[in-house]
PDB file of C-alpha atoms and ligand atoms in Angstrom:
ATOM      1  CA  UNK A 163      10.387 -27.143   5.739  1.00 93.00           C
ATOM      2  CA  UNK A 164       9.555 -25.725   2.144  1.00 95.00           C
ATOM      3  CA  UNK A 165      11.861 -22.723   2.068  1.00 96.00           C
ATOM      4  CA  UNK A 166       9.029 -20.300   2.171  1.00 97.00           C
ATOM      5  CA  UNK A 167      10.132 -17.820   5.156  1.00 97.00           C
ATOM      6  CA  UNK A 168       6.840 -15.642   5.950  1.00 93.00           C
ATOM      7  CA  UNK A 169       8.476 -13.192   7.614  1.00 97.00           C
ATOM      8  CA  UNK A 170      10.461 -11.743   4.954  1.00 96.00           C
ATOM      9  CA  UNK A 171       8.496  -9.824   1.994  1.00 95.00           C
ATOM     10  CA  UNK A 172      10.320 -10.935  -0.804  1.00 96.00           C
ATOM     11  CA  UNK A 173      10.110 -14.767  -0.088  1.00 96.00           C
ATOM     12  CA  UNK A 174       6.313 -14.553   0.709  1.00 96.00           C
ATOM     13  CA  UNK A 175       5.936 -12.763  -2.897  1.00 96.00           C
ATOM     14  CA  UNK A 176       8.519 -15.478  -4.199  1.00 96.00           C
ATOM     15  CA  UNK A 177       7.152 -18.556  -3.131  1.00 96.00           C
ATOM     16  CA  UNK A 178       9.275 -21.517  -1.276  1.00 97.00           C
ATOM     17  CA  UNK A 179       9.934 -24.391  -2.945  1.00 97.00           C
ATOM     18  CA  UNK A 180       7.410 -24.853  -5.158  1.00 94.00           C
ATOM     19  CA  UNK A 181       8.084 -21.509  -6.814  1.00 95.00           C
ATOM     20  CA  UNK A 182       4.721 -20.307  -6.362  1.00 95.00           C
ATOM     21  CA  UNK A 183       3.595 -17.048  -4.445  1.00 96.00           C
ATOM     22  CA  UNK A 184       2.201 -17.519  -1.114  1.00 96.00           C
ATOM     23  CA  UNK A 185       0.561 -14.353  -1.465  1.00 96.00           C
ATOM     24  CA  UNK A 186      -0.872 -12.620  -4.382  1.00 96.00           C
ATOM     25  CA  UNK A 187      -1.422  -9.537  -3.586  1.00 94.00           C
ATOM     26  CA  UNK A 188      -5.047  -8.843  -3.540  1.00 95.00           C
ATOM     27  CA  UNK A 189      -5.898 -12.067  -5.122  1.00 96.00           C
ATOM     28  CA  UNK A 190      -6.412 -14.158  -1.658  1.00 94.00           C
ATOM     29  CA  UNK A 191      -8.322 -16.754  -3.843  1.00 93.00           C
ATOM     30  CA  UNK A 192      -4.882 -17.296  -5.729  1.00 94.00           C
ATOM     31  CA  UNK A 193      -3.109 -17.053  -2.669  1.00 96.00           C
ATOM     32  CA  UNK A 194      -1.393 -20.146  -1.231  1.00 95.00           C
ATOM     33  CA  UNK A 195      -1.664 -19.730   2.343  1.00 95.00           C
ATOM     34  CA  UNK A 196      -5.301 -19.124   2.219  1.00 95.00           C
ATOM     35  CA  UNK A 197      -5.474 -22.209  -0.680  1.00 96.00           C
ATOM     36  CA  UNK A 198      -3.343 -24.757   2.215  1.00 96.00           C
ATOM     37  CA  UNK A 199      -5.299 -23.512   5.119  1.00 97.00           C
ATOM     38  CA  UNK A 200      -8.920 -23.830   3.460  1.00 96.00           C
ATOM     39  CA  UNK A 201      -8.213 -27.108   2.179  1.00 93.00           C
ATOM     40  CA  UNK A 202      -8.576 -26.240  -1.538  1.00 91.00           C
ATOM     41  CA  UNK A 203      -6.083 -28.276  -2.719  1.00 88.00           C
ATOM     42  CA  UNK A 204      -6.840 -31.533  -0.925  1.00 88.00           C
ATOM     43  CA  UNK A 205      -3.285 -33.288  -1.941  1.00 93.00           C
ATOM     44  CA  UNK A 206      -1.511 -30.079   0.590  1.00 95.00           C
ATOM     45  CA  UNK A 207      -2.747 -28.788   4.048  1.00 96.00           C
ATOM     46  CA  UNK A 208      -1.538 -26.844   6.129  1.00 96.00           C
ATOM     47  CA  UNK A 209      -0.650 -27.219   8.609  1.00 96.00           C
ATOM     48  CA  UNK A 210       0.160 -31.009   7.941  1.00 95.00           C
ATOM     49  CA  UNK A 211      -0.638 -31.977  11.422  1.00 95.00           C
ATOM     50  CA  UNK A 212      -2.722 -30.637  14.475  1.00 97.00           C
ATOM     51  CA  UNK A 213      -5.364 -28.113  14.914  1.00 97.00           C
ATOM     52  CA  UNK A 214      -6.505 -26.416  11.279  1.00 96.00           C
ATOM     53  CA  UNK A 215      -7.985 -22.909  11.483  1.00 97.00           C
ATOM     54  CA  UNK A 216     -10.992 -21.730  12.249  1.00 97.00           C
ATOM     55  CA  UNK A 217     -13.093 -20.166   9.842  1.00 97.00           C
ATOM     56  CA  UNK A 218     -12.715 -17.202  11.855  1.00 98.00           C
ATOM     57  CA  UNK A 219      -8.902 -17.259  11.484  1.00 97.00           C
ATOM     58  CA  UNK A 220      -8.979 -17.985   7.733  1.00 96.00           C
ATOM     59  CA  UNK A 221     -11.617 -15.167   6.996  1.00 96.00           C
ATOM     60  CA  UNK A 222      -8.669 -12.623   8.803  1.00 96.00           C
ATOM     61  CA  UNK A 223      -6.047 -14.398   6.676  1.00 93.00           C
ATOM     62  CA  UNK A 224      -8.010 -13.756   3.437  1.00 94.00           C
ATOM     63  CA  UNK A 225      -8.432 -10.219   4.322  1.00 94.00           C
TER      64      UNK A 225
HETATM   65  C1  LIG B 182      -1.194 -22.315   9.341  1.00 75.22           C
HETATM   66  C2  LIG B 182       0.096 -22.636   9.257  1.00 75.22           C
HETATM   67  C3  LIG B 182       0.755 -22.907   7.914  1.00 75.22           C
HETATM   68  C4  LIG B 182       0.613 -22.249   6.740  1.00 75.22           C
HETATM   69  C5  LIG B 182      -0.256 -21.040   6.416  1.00 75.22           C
HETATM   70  C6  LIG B 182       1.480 -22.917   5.778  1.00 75.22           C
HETATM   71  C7  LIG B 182       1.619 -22.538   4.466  1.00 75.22           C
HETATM   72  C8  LIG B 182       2.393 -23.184   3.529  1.00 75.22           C
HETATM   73  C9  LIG B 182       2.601 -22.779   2.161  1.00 75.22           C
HETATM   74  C10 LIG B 182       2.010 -21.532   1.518  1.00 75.22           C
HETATM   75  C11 LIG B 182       3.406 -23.687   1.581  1.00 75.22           C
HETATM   76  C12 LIG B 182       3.933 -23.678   0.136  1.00 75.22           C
HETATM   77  C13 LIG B 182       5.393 -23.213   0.156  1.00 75.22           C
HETATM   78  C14 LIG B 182       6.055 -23.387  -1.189  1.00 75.22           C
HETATM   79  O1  LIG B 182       5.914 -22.510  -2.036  1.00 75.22           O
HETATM   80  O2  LIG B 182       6.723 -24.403  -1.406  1.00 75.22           O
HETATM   81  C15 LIG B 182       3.703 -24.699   2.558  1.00 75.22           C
HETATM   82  C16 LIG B 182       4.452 -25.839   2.313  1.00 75.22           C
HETATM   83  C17 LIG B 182       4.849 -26.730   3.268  1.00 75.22           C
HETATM   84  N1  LIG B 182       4.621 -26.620   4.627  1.00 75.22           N
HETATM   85 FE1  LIG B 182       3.320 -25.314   5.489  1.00 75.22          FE
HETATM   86  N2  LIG B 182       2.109 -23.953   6.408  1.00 75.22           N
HETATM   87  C18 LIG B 182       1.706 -23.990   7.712  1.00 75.22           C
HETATM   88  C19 LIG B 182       2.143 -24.860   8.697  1.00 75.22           C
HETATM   89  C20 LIG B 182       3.075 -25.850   8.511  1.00 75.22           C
HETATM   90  C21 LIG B 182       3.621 -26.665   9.571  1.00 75.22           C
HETATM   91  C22 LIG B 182       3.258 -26.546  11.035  1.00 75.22           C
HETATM   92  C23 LIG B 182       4.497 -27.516   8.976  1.00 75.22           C
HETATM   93  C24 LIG B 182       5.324 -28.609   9.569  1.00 75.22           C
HETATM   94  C25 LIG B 182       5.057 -29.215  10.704  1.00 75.22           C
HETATM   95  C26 LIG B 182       4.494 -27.249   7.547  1.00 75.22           C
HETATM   96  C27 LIG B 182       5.228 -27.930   6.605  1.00 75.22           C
HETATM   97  C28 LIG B 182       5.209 -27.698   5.251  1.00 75.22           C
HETATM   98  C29 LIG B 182       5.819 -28.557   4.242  1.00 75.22           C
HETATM   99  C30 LIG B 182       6.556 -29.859   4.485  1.00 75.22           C
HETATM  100  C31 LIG B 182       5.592 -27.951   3.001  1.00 75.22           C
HETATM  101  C32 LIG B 182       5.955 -28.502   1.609  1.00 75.22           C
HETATM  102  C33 LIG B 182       4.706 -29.249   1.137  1.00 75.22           C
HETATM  103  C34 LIG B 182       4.807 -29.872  -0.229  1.00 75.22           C
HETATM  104  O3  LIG B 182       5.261 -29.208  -1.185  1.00 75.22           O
HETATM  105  O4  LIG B 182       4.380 -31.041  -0.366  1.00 75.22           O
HETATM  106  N3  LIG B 182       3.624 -26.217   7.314  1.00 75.22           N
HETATM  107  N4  LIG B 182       3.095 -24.366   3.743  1.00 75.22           N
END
């Protein structure tokens, strides 16, 4: 829904729409799959709807 296609390298470095990297590399604390899934930025979630993740499965993420 934003562009941002996980599953290939050079759009997770990119960023989707927004333009900014989902993943730093090394920096998961700039990161923004683990900023949307540990509710850092409270305007954007993720996911949007349903069941967040577990500590558990954000620790792993970070790592
Ligand atoms: C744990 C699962 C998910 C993760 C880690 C995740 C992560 C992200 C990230 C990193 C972005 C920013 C992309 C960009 O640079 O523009 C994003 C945006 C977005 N994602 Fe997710 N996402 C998840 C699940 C979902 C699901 C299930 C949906 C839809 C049902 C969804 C819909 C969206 C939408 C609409 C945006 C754009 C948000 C905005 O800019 O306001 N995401 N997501």
């Amino acid at each position: 829904m934003s562009g941002l296609r996980p599953d290939q390298r050079h759009s997770t470095f990119k960023g989707g729409k927004s333009g900014i990297p989902a993943i730093v590399s090394g920096k998961s604390s700039e990161s923004l799959v683990t900023r949307y899934v540990s509710g850092l930025d409270p305007k954007i979630i993720m996911p949007p709807a349903g069941e967040r993740l577990r500590a558990e499965e954000i620790a792993v993420l970070s790592a």
